[in-house]
Amino acid sequence: MPSSGALHTSITDEVERIVPVDPLEAEHRDEVLRWLAQATDVFRRVSNPVEPVRHLVSYFLLVDPDDGSVLLGDHVKAKLWLPSGGHVEPHEDPADTVIRECHEELGIDAAFHPIAGAHPVFITVTDTVGSANVHNDVSLWYVLAHSRDTALTVDPREYRAVRWWQPDEILAADPALFDPHMGRMLTKLRVSLTV
């Protein structure tokens, strides 16, 4: 396990290497870099009330390499169709969070997509509203390659259901059904896969 200082530096390096797809991602990236330069604790340690209020999250989008569909789950608490992921635990590398959450939420091994390997491709800052748990997620988005034919063991505490979506289906649907940054992530994914 790396020291907390080395891990903090590693997380900062990961954020710095993200190339923003649009002005909002550039703004989020700059805001996160300022936060990382000042923050002494970036990991959620208490969940009710949430402390610290701003903390790291690792999202991961499963992409079928054959047809480009993506897996989203109907999240129990958020009541949105979301990619899988979760809060980065204290002293945990965000890529290790992806590996852990992939097992916990979907029952599969994480297979990082060749477009970025075990590095985030997208960064967002989002206020998350729960019953008494308003907090701010700094989300690092990863991409995994998985066939839609892969058997999943979905955690029912996390998702009411999961399904594979074509990106155009998501872009044509009501944006309020998804993470507020989903359309932008799909745009970045499309650009990344064609480069």
XYZ file of C-alpha atoms in Angstrom:
195
model
C 0.000 0.000 0.000
C 1.506 3.366 -0.991
C 1.904 6.076 1.642
C -0.908 8.636 1.815
C 1.413 11.284 0.322
C 2.430 9.024 -2.571
C -1.209 8.088 -3.221
C -2.270 11.747 -3.153
C 0.477 12.532 -5.687
C -0.593 9.579 -7.853
C -4.223 10.743 -7.861
C -3.111 14.263 -8.791
C -1.013 12.831 -11.642
C -4.031 10.856 -12.917
C -6.201 13.990 -12.937
C -3.486 16.001 -14.697
C -3.243 13.470 -17.531
C -6.975 13.701 -18.366
C -7.471 15.671 -21.588
C -10.794 17.543 -21.299
C -13.373 16.984 -24.028
C -15.145 20.306 -23.459
C -14.968 23.526 -21.376
C -16.986 22.025 -18.512
C -14.599 19.111 -18.118
C -11.667 21.553 -18.251
C -13.347 23.554 -15.484
C -13.953 20.414 -13.406
C -10.378 19.216 -13.943
C -8.955 22.583 -12.832
C -11.282 22.695 -9.814
C -10.236 19.189 -8.763
C -6.544 20.016 -9.135
C -7.021 23.076 -6.877
C -8.902 20.895 -4.369
C -6.208 18.210 -4.421
C -3.532 20.859 -3.819
C -5.358 21.982 -0.648
C -7.220 18.909 0.648
C -5.775 16.741 3.354
C -8.503 14.082 3.103
C -10.101 13.083 -0.198
C -11.739 9.836 0.976
C -15.245 9.445 2.373
C -14.912 8.230 5.962
C -18.442 8.671 7.328
C -21.659 8.091 5.407
C -24.343 9.684 7.585
C -23.751 12.582 7.585
C -21.256 12.305 4.746
C -17.745 13.354 5.767
C -15.793 14.822 4.221
C -18.502 16.449 2.142
C -16.311 16.357 -1.018
C -14.623 13.034 -1.807
C -13.457 10.738 -4.594
C -15.621 8.316 -6.544
C -14.557 5.828 -9.222
C -17.136 5.249 -11.960
C -16.608 2.627 -14.625
C -18.473 2.213 -17.868
C -18.557 -1.296 -19.307
C -18.362 -1.146 -23.106
C -19.028 -4.113 -25.365
C -16.166 -4.080 -27.887
C -18.316 -5.748 -30.560
C -21.322 -3.434 -30.686
C -20.324 -0.408 -28.565
C -23.207 -0.844 -26.110
C -22.676 0.277 -22.514
C -23.937 -1.243 -19.274
C -25.932 0.940 -16.883
C -27.708 0.034 -13.682
C -31.022 1.322 -12.338
C -29.489 2.528 -9.068
C -31.598 1.901 -5.950
C -30.678 5.075 -4.033
C -30.083 7.536 -6.877
C -33.116 6.381 -8.903
C -31.064 6.983 -12.066
C -29.471 4.761 -14.711
C -25.792 4.955 -13.738
C -22.504 3.321 -14.574
C -21.152 1.099 -11.838
C -18.728 2.407 -9.284
C -18.369 3.612 -5.767
C -16.564 5.693 -3.218
C -12.811 5.362 -3.062
C -11.922 3.904 0.324
C -9.249 5.520 2.512
C -5.753 4.664 1.197
C -7.219 2.961 -1.904
C -6.029 3.750 -5.411
C -9.058 4.759 -7.543
C -8.233 2.033 -10.124
C -8.328 -0.509 -7.288
C -11.773 0.849 -6.401
C -12.870 -0.106 -9.928
C -11.553 -3.643 -9.462
C -13.242 -3.986 -6.051
C -16.566 -2.496 -7.128
C -16.654 -4.576 -10.308
C -16.562 -7.704 -8.124
C -18.995 -6.357 -5.524
C -21.610 -4.880 -7.857
C -21.417 -7.114 -10.942
C -19.568 -10.257 -9.879
C -16.953 -10.015 -12.657
C -13.269 -9.244 -13.046
C -12.433 -5.746 -14.249
C -10.940 -5.686 -17.761
C -9.682 -2.167 -18.409
C -10.328 -1.029 -21.984
C -7.217 -0.560 -24.158
C -8.129 3.080 -24.914
C -6.858 4.115 -21.468
C -5.898 1.047 -19.474
C -6.214 1.540 -15.722
C -6.425 5.337 -16.059
C -9.515 7.556 -15.878
C -10.693 9.074 -19.161
C -13.191 11.608 -17.810
C -13.628 13.709 -14.664
C -16.749 15.299 -13.198
C -17.758 17.201 -10.093
C -21.362 16.637 -9.060
C -23.509 17.566 -6.085
C -25.347 14.440 -4.994
C -28.572 14.853 -3.073
C -29.856 12.150 -0.766
C -32.308 12.210 2.123
C -29.919 13.903 4.572
C -26.676 13.344 2.718
C -26.005 16.236 0.375
C -22.390 15.861 -0.724
C -20.024 16.497 -3.607
C -18.603 13.640 -5.682
C -15.362 14.074 -7.584
C -15.797 11.234 -10.061
C -13.016 9.632 -12.046
C -14.562 7.722 -14.969
C -12.864 4.554 -16.242
C -13.726 2.399 -19.251
C -13.841 -1.395 -19.118
C -14.196 -3.802 -22.037
C -16.771 -6.539 -21.468
C -18.980 -8.530 -23.775
C -22.680 -8.091 -23.236
C -22.779 -11.913 -23.220
C -20.783 -11.959 -19.968
C -22.806 -13.403 -17.108
C -23.272 -10.870 -14.316
C -24.132 -11.337 -10.654
C -25.794 -8.017 -9.896
C -25.919 -6.756 -6.308
C -29.646 -6.117 -5.622
C -28.723 -3.639 -2.865
C -27.215 -1.429 -5.581
C -29.433 -1.950 -8.638
C -33.034 -2.770 -9.351
C -31.883 -3.894 -12.807
C -29.026 -3.525 -15.275
C -29.184 -3.321 -19.034
C -27.008 -2.751 -22.056
C -27.755 0.488 -23.896
C -26.656 1.713 -27.295
C -25.130 5.190 -26.837
C -27.649 6.677 -29.289
C -30.498 5.290 -27.141
C -29.137 7.157 -24.125
C -28.595 10.374 -26.081
C -32.166 10.200 -27.421
C -33.721 9.497 -24.004
C -34.656 11.993 -21.286
C -31.310 13.156 -19.803
C -32.932 13.261 -16.350
C -32.865 9.433 -16.321
C -29.056 9.343 -16.190
C -26.036 10.834 -14.475
C -26.033 14.523 -15.494
C -22.696 14.055 -17.300
C -23.584 10.825 -19.159
C -24.111 12.453 -22.564
C -20.753 14.204 -22.343
C -19.031 10.965 -21.309
C -20.530 9.190 -24.318
C -19.286 11.987 -26.576
C -15.803 11.604 -25.112
C -16.001 7.827 -25.444
C -16.983 8.108 -29.102
C -14.032 10.465 -29.751
C -11.634 8.175 -27.842
C -12.729 5.047 -29.703
C -12.278 6.687 -33.126
C -8.817 8.158 -32.457
